[in-house]
CSV table of C-alpha atoms in Angstrom, one decimal:
chain,number,residue,atom,x,y,z
A,290,MET,CA,119.2,196.0,133.9
A,291,THR,CA,115.7,194.5,133.5
A,292,SER,CA,115.5,190.7,134.2
A,293,LYS,CA,114.3,188.5,131.4
A,294,LYS,CA,111.4,187.4,133.5
A,295,ALA,CA,110.2,191.0,133.8
A,296,VAL,CA,110.6,191.8,130.0
A,297,LEU,CA,107.5,190.0,128.8
A,298,PRO,CA,105.1,191.6,131.3
A,299,ILE,CA,106.5,195.0,130.4
A,300,ILE,CA,106.1,194.4,126.7
A,301,VAL,CA,102.5,193.1,127.2
A,302,LEU,CA,101.6,196.1,129.5
A,303,SER,CA,103.2,198.6,127.1
A,304,GLN,CA,101.5,197.1,124.1
A,305,PHE,CA,98.1,197.2,125.9
A,306,PHE,CA,98.6,200.8,126.9
A,307,CYS,CA,99.6,201.9,123.4
A,308,THR,CA,96.9,200.0,121.5
A,309,SER,CA,94.3,201.7,123.7
A,310,LEU,CA,94.7,204.5,121.2
A,311,TRP,CA,93.2,202.2,118.6
A,312,PHE,CA,90.2,201.1,120.6
A,313,VAL,CA,89.2,204.3,122.3
A,314,GLY,CA,87.9,205.4,118.9
A,315,ASN,CA,85.2,202.7,119.1
A,316,ALA,CA,83.9,204.1,122.3
A,317,ILE,CA,83.8,207.8,121.5
A,318,ILE,CA,82.9,207.9,117.8
A,319,SER,CA,79.2,208.6,118.7
A,320,ASP,CA,80.3,211.5,120.9
A,321,LEU,CA,82.4,212.9,118.1
A,322,VAL,CA,79.5,212.9,115.8
A,323,ILE,CA,77.4,214.8,118.3
A,324,SER,CA,80.1,217.2,119.5
A,325,PHE,CA,81.2,218.3,116.0
A,326,ASN,CA,77.8,218.1,114.4
A,327,LEU,CA,78.7,215.4,111.9
A,328,ASN,CA,76.4,213.3,109.7
A,329,PRO,CA,75.8,209.8,111.3
A,330,SER,CA,77.4,208.3,108.2
A,331,ALA,CA,80.7,209.7,109.6
A,332,LEU,CA,80.8,206.7,112.0
A,333,GLY,CA,82.0,204.4,109.3
A,334,ASN,CA,84.5,206.9,107.9
A,335,LEU,CA,86.2,207.5,111.2
A,336,THR,CA,86.4,203.8,112.0
A,337,SER,CA,87.9,203.0,108.6
A,338,ALA,CA,90.3,205.9,108.7
A,339,LEU,CA,92.3,204.4,111.6
A,340,GLN,CA,92.3,201.0,110.0
A,341,PHE,CA,93.5,202.4,106.7
A,342,GLY,CA,96.2,204.4,108.5
A,343,PHE,CA,97.5,201.2,110.1
A,344,ILE,CA,97.5,199.4,106.8
A,345,ILE,CA,99.4,202.2,105.0
A,346,GLY,CA,101.7,202.6,108.0
A,347,THR,CA,102.7,198.9,108.2
A,348,PHE,CA,103.2,198.9,104.4
A,349,ILE,CA,105.6,201.9,104.6
A,350,PHE,CA,107.4,200.7,107.7
A,351,ALA,CA,107.9,197.3,105.9
A,352,ILE,CA,109.1,198.9,102.7
A,353,LEU,CA,111.6,201.0,104.6
A,354,THR,CA,112.6,198.0,106.8
A,355,ILE,CA,112.4,200.3,109.8
A,356,ALA,CA,112.0,197.7,112.5
A,357,ASP,CA,115.1,195.8,111.2
A,358,ARG,CA,117.5,198.8,110.5
A,359,PHE,CA,116.8,200.7,113.7
A,360,SER,CA,116.4,199.8,117.4
A,361,PRO,CA,112.9,198.3,117.8
A,362,SER,CA,112.5,199.8,121.3
A,363,LYS,CA,113.3,203.3,120.0
A,364,VAL,CA,110.9,202.8,117.1
A,365,PHE,CA,108.2,201.7,119.5
A,366,PHE,CA,108.9,204.7,121.8
A,367,VAL,CA,108.8,207.3,119.0
A,368,SER,CA,105.7,205.8,117.4
A,369,ALA,CA,103.9,205.8,120.8
A,370,ILE,CA,104.7,209.5,121.4
A,371,VAL,CA,103.6,210.6,117.9
A,372,ALA,CA,100.4,208.4,117.9
A,373,ALA,CA,99.5,209.8,121.4
A,374,PHE,CA,100.0,213.3,120.1
A,375,PHE,CA,97.6,212.8,117.1
A,376,ASN,CA,95.1,211.1,119.3
A,377,VAL,CA,94.9,213.9,121.9
A,378,LEU,CA,94.7,216.6,119.1
A,379,VAL,CA,91.1,215.6,118.6
A,380,VAL,CA,90.2,217.4,121.9
A,381,PHE,CA,91.6,220.7,120.6
A,382,GLY,CA,89.9,223.0,118.1
A,383,SER,CA,86.7,222.9,116.1
A,384,HIS,CA,87.1,219.9,113.9
A,385,THR,CA,85.5,219.0,110.6
A,386,LEU,CA,85.0,215.5,109.3
A,387,LEU,CA,88.1,215.8,107.2
A,388,SER,CA,90.3,216.9,110.0
A,389,LEU,CA,89.0,214.1,112.3
A,390,ILE,CA,89.6,211.6,109.6
A,391,ALA,CA,93.2,212.9,109.1
A,392,LEU,CA,93.9,212.6,112.9
A,393,ARG,CA,92.5,209.1,113.1
A,394,PHE,CA,94.4,208.1,110.0
A,395,LEU,CA,97.7,209.4,111.4
A,396,THR,CA,97.1,207.7,114.8
A,397,GLY,CA,96.6,204.4,112.9
A,398,PHE,CA,99.7,205.1,110.8
A,399,PHE,CA,102.0,205.3,113.8
A,400,LEU,CA,100.3,202.3,115.5
A,401,ALA,CA,102.3,200.4,112.8
A,402,GLY,CA,105.3,201.1,114.9
A,403,ILE,CA,103.7,199.6,118.0
A,404,TYR,CA,101.8,196.3,117.4
A,405,PRO,CA,104.1,194.5,114.9
A,406,VAL,CA,107.2,196.1,116.4
A,407,GLY,CA,106.1,194.8,119.9
A,408,MET,CA,106.1,191.3,118.4
A,409,LYS,CA,109.5,191.9,116.9
A,410,ILE,CA,110.8,193.0,120.3
A,411,ALA,CA,109.4,189.8,121.9
A,412,SER,CA,111.0,187.6,119.2
A,413,ASP,CA,114.4,189.2,119.9
A,414,TYR,CA,114.1,188.1,123.5
A,415,PHE,CA,112.4,184.8,123.3
A,416,GLU,CA,113.8,182.6,120.6
A,417,LYS,CA,112.6,179.6,122.5
A,418,GLY,CA,109.1,179.8,123.8
A,419,LEU,CA,108.1,182.5,121.3
A,420,GLY,CA,104.6,181.1,120.9
A,421,LYS,CA,103.9,181.5,124.6
A,422,SER,CA,105.3,185.1,124.6
A,423,LEU,CA,103.2,186.1,121.6
A,424,GLY,CA,100.2,184.4,123.2
A,425,PHE,CA,100.3,186.9,126.0
A,426,LEU,CA,101.0,189.7,123.6
A,427,VAL,CA,98.1,189.0,121.3
A,428,GLY,CA,95.9,188.2,124.3
A,429,ALA,CA,96.5,191.8,125.6
A,430,LEU,CA,95.4,193.1,122.1
A,431,VAL,CA,92.2,191.0,122.3
A,432,LEU,CA,91.3,192.5,125.7
A,433,GLY,CA,91.8,195.9,124.2
A,434,THR,CA,89.5,195.0,121.3
A,435,ALA,CA,86.8,193.9,123.6
A,436,PHE,CA,87.1,196.8,126.1
A,437,PRO,CA,85.0,199.3,124.1
A,438,HIS,CA,82.0,197.2,124.5
A,439,VAL,CA,82.3,197.7,128.3
A,440,LEU,CA,83.0,201.4,127.8
A,441,LYS,CA,79.8,201.8,125.8
A,442,GLY,CA,77.8,200.8,128.8
A,443,ALA,CA,79.7,203.2,131.0
A,444,GLN,CA,80.1,206.2,128.8
A,445,GLY,CA,78.1,208.4,131.1
A,446,LEU,CA,80.9,208.1,133.7
A,447,PHE,CA,83.5,209.9,131.6
A,448,PHE,CA,83.6,212.9,129.2
A,449,TRP,CA,84.9,211.7,125.9
A,450,GLU,CA,87.7,214.3,126.2
A,451,TYR,CA,89.0,212.6,129.4
A,452,MET,CA,89.1,209.3,127.6
A,453,LEU,CA,91.4,210.7,124.9
A,454,PHE,CA,93.7,212.3,127.6
A,455,ILE,CA,93.8,209.1,129.5
A,456,THR,CA,94.6,206.8,126.5
A,457,SER,CA,97.2,209.3,125.2
A,458,GLY,CA,98.8,209.3,128.6
A,459,LEU,CA,98.8,205.6,128.8
A,460,ALA,CA,100.4,205.4,125.3
A,461,VAL,CA,103.2,207.7,126.4
A,462,LEU,CA,103.8,205.7,129.5
A,463,GLY,CA,103.9,202.5,127.4
A,464,GLY,CA,106.5,204.0,125.1
A,465,VAL,CA,108.6,205.2,128.0
A,466,LEU,CA,108.5,201.8,129.7
A,467,ILE,CA,109.8,200.1,126.6
A,468,VAL,CA,112.6,202.5,125.8
A,469,LEU,CA,113.8,202.6,129.4
A,470,LEU,CA,113.3,199.0,130.6
A,471,VAL,CA,113.4,196.8,127.4
A,472,PRO,CA,116.6,197.5,125.4
A,473,ASP,CA,117.2,195.6,122.2
A,474,GLY,CA,117.1,191.8,122.8
A,475,PRO,CA,119.9,189.3,122.7
A,476,TYR,CA,118.7,187.7,119.5
A,477,LYS,CA,118.4,190.9,117.6
A,478,LYS,CA,120.3,191.1,114.3
A,479,THR,CA,120.4,194.5,112.6
A,480,LEU,CA,119.9,194.8,108.9
A,481,GLN,CA,123.0,196.6,107.6
A,482,LYS,CA,121.5,198.4,104.7
A,483,PHE,CA,118.2,199.5,103.2
A,484,ASP,CA,116.8,196.8,101.0
A,485,VAL,CA,113.3,197.4,99.6
A,486,SER,CA,113.2,193.9,98.0
A,487,ILE,CA,112.9,192.2,101.4
A,488,CYS,CA,109.1,192.7,101.4
A,489,TYR,CA,108.7,190.3,98.4
A,490,LYS,CA,111.9,188.2,98.9
A,491,VAL,CA,110.5,186.7,102.1
A,492,PHE,CA,107.5,185.3,100.1
A,493,LYS,CA,109.9,183.2,98.0
A,494,LEU,CA,110.5,181.1,101.1
A,495,LYS,CA,108.0,178.3,101.1
A,496,THR,CA,107.7,177.9,104.8
A,497,PHE,CA,107.2,181.6,105.3
A,498,ARG,CA,104.7,181.8,102.5
A,499,SER,CA,102.7,178.9,104.0
A,500,ALA,CA,102.6,180.7,107.4
A,501,ALA,CA,101.7,184.0,105.9
A,502,PHE,CA,98.9,182.8,103.7
A,503,GLY,CA,97.5,180.7,106.6
A,504,TYR,CA,97.5,184.0,108.6
A,505,PHE,CA,95.7,185.8,105.8
A,506,GLY,CA,92.9,183.1,105.9
A,507,HIS,CA,92.7,183.6,109.6
A,508,MET,CA,92.4,187.4,109.2
A,509,TRP,CA,89.6,187.0,106.7
A,510,GLU,CA,87.4,185.6,109.5
A,511,LEU,CA,88.7,187.3,112.6
A,512,TYR,CA,87.8,190.9,112.5
A,513,ALA,CA,84.6,190.3,110.6
A,514,PHE,CA,83.5,188.0,113.4
A,515,TRP,CA,84.5,190.6,116.0
A,516,ALA,CA,82.7,193.4,114.2
A,517,PHE,CA,79.4,191.4,113.7
A,518,VAL,CA,79.1,189.7,117.0
A,519,PRO,CA,76.7,192.4,118.2
A,520,VAL,CA,74.7,192.1,115.0
A,521,PHE,CA,74.5,188.3,115.5
A,522,LEU,CA,73.3,188.7,119.1
A,523,LYS,CA,70.7,191.3,118.2
A,524,ALA,CA,69.4,189.1,115.4
A,525,TYR,CA,69.2,186.1,117.6
A,526,SER,CA,67.1,188.1,120.1
A,527,SER,CA,64.7,189.1,117.3
A,528,TYR,CA,64.3,185.5,116.2
A,529,HIS,CA,63.7,184.2,119.7
A,530,ASN,CA,61.5,186.5,121.7
A,531,THR,CA,62.5,184.8,125.0
A,532,ALA,CA,66.1,185.9,124.5
A,533,ASP,CA,67.0,188.9,126.6
A,534,PHE,CA,70.7,189.8,126.0
A,535,ASN,CA,72.8,192.6,127.3
A,536,ILE,CA,74.4,192.9,123.8
A,537,SER,CA,77.3,195.0,124.8
A,538,LEU,CA,78.2,192.8,127.7
A,539,TYR,CA,77.9,189.5,125.8
A,540,SER,CA,79.8,191.0,122.9
A,541,PHE,CA,82.6,191.8,125.4
A,542,TYR,CA,82.6,188.2,126.7
A,543,SER,CA,82.6,186.7,123.2
A,544,ILE,CA,85.6,188.7,122.1
A,545,ALA,CA,87.5,189.0,125.4
A,546,ILE,CA,87.5,185.2,126.0
A,547,GLY,CA,89.8,185.1,123.0
A,548,SER,CA,92.7,186.3,125.2
A,549,LEU,CA,92.4,183.1,127.1
A,550,GLY,CA,92.5,181.2,123.8
A,551,CYS,CA,95.7,183.0,122.9
A,552,VAL,CA,97.4,182.2,126.3
A,553,ILE,CA,96.3,178.5,126.1
A,554,SER,CA,97.6,178.1,122.6
A,555,GLY,CA,100.8,179.8,123.5
A,556,TYR,CA,101.5,177.4,126.4
A,557,MET,CA,100.5,174.4,124.2
A,558,SER,CA,103.0,175.5,121.6
A,559,GLN,CA,105.7,174.5,124.1
A,560,CYS,CA,104.6,170.9,123.8
A,561,PHE,CA,103.1,170.7,120.3
A,562,SER,CA,104.0,171.9,116.9
A,563,SER,CA,102.8,175.6,116.3
A,564,LYS,CA,101.8,174.6,112.8
A,565,LYS,CA,99.5,171.8,113.9
A,566,LEU,CA,98.0,173.9,116.7
A,567,ALA,CA,97.4,176.8,114.3
A,568,ALA,CA,95.8,174.4,111.8
A,569,THR,CA,93.6,172.9,114.5
A,570,ALA,CA,92.3,176.3,115.7
A,571,LEU,CA,91.8,177.4,112.2
A,572,ALA,CA,89.8,174.3,111.4
A,573,LEU,CA,87.6,174.6,114.5
A,574,SER,CA,86.8,178.3,113.8
A,575,GLY,CA,86.0,177.4,110.2
A,576,LEU,CA,83.7,174.7,111.5
A,577,CYS,CA,82.0,177.2,113.7
A,578,CYS,CA,81.3,179.4,110.6
A,579,LEU,CA,79.7,176.4,108.9
A,580,VAL,CA,77.5,175.3,111.8
A,581,SER,CA,76.5,178.8,113.0
A,582,PRO,CA,73.0,178.6,111.4
A,583,LEU,CA,72.2,175.5,113.4
A,584,PHE,CA,73.1,177.1,116.7
A,585,PHE,CA,71.3,180.3,115.6
A,586,MET,CA,68.1,178.3,115.2
A,587,LEU,CA,68.3,176.6,118.6
A,588,ASN,CA,65.9,178.2,121.1
A,589,SER,CA,68.4,178.0,124.0
A,590,GLU,CA,70.2,181.1,125.0
A,591,ILE,CA,72.8,179.3,127.1
A,592,THR,CA,73.7,176.9,124.2
A,593,PHE,CA,74.0,179.8,121.8
A,594,LEU,CA,76.2,181.9,124.1
A,595,LEU,CA,78.4,178.9,124.9
A,596,PHE,CA,78.9,178.4,121.2
A,597,LEU,CA,79.8,182.0,120.8
A,598,MET,CA,82.3,181.8,123.7
A,599,PHE,CA,83.9,178.7,122.1
A,600,TRP,CA,84.1,180.4,118.7
A,601,GLY,CA,85.6,183.5,120.3
A,602,MET,CA,88.4,181.4,121.8
A,603,VAL,CA,89.3,179.5,118.7
A,604,VAL,CA,88.9,182.3,116.2
A,605,ILE,CA,92.0,184.1,117.7
A,606,ALA,CA,93.9,181.2,119.2
A,607,ASP,CA,95.9,180.7,116.0
A,608,SER,CA,97.0,184.3,115.7
A,609,PRO,CA,100.1,184.2,118.0
A,610,LEU,CA,101.0,180.8,116.4
A,611,PHE,CA,100.9,182.2,112.9
A,612,SER,CA,103.1,185.2,114.0
A,613,THR,CA,105.5,182.7,115.6
A,614,LEU,CA,105.7,180.7,112.4
A,615,VAL,CA,106.3,184.0,110.4
A,616,ALA,CA,109.1,185.1,112.7
A,617,GLN,CA,110.7,181.6,112.8
A,618,ASN,CA,110.8,181.1,109.0
A,619,VAL,CA,112.8,184.2,108.0
A,620,ASP,CA,116.3,185.4,108.6
A,621,ALA,CA,116.7,187.0,112.0
A,622,ALA,CA,117.7,190.3,110.4
A,623,SER,CA,114.4,190.4,108.5
A,624,LYS,CA,111.9,189.5,111.2
A,625,GLY,CA,110.6,193.0,111.8
A,626,THR,CA,109.9,193.6,108.2
A,627,ALA,CA,108.3,190.2,107.7
A,628,LEU,CA,106.0,190.6,110.6
A,629,THR,CA,105.1,194.2,109.5
A,630,ILE,CA,104.3,193.3,105.8
A,631,VAL,CA,102.2,190.3,106.9
A,632,ASN,CA,100.3,192.6,109.3
A,633,SER,CA,99.7,195.1,106.5
A,634,ILE,CA,98.3,192.6,104.1
A,635,GLY,CA,96.3,190.8,106.8
A,636,PHE,CA,94.6,193.9,108.0
A,637,ALA,CA,93.8,195.0,104.4
A,638,ILE,CA,92.0,191.6,104.0
A,639,THR,CA,89.9,192.4,107.1
A,640,ILE,CA,88.4,195.4,105.3
A,641,ILE,CA,87.2,193.3,102.4
A,642,SER,CA,85.5,190.7,104.6
A,643,ILE,CA,83.9,193.3,106.8
A,644,GLN,CA,82.5,195.2,103.9
A,645,LEU,CA,81.3,191.9,102.3
A,646,LEU,CA,79.3,191.1,105.5
A,647,ASN,CA,78.1,194.7,105.6
A,648,TYR,CA,76.6,194.2,102.2
A,649,LEU,CA,75.3,190.7,102.8
A,650,GLN,CA,73.4,191.6,106.0
A,651,THR,CA,70.9,193.4,103.8
A,652,GLU,CA,70.7,190.5,101.3
A,653,VAL,CA,70.6,187.3,103.4
A,654,GLU,CA,69.1,186.2,106.6
A,655,ALA,CA,71.3,186.9,109.7
A,656,LYS,CA,71.6,183.2,110.6
A,657,TYR,CA,73.4,182.6,107.3
A,658,LEU,CA,75.7,185.7,107.5
A,659,PHE,CA,78.8,184.0,108.9
A,660,LEU,CA,78.9,181.1,106.4
A,661,VAL,CA,80.9,183.2,104.0
A,662,LEU,CA,83.7,183.6,106.6
A,663,ALA,CA,84.5,179.9,106.2
A,664,ILE,CA,86.3,180.8,103.0
A,665,GLY,CA,89.2,182.2,105.0
A,666,PRO,CA,89.9,179.1,107.2
A,667,VAL,CA,89.5,176.8,104.2
A,668,LEU,CA,92.1,178.7,102.1
A,669,GLY,CA,94.3,179.1,105.1
A,670,LEU,CA,94.4,175.4,105.8
A,671,TYR,CA,95.1,174.8,102.1
A,672,ALA,CA,98.1,177.2,102.3
A,673,LEU,CA,99.5,175.6,105.4
A,674,TYR,CA,99.6,172.1,103.8
A,675,ASN,CA,100.0,172.9,100.2
A,676,LYS,CA,103.1,171.0,98.9
A,677,SER,CA,103.9,173.4,96.0
């Protein structure tokens, strides 16, 4: 019997192992283009395929209420095995763009049974101190997001095929750890029957709706910021000739420091209201969007980098807090479905904001690029404190 103290580290480690399937794609996409003689435009298609797979997967998992009707640990295990299988299939055979897109889509689809289900497992164990637990869980995801920027600088050390074998092996190990060492938690309540209406019924709850829409505002900014940090750094270097950045390394720092922000906000949630902490982090990240042109124009590398580090912390610090609020403001038997549908909508929003920035970077000066991201925090804060 695994002790409760050991449960959280196991969940965090397993989550990190399994979500490596997601982020390995960022590191090997260029290799896939070369190895399978693809058009360079395939880069965007392959990146989007996994994201769309996750969005569709979370939507279907939510509609079928899978995480609430079945054992979350077993759902996590099966999803990890199947996602690892589709990930490693890329190594075998002579692929076309269509087959690679299909494999990345299917990998993303089954990641829907890992990330939100991991949060569901944590919420079934930690009714008290859930914010701290999810702080560690999301922090692990942040490190995984940042890791490809390190791998890009060390790609010559590994053949891309080995990276797929390693990440698939880690995912299998993560699934095995969960199913063997983390049985269903003491606060788990099983949904007794299939009920497709849960996905929209939860939005009738005002407190849930407030948390969910706050999360959506946060997601508008988050992934677009992460995706365009390298663009922002490169543009700063072109504006200021004295700036000499290792763009991959500083992109890693700017994103990875968010894991510290998640852990800090998780611990603070034990002393302060999760809602107030989430609102504070959201307001600070929104402020960073608005003042970003000022820091961009400063001819001081250190000041600019410190600003990016601070932004990298606050832009994600509210994520575990919003997930905590979502889990705490629905019936215990619906937590898995609630977390999954909120993830599905939130990640769909990220595609819109990323594509908008992709368009705007050819239309406006780089220093003004992140201003549009402030829309998310503003609307998120409105949703959190709207009385209606």
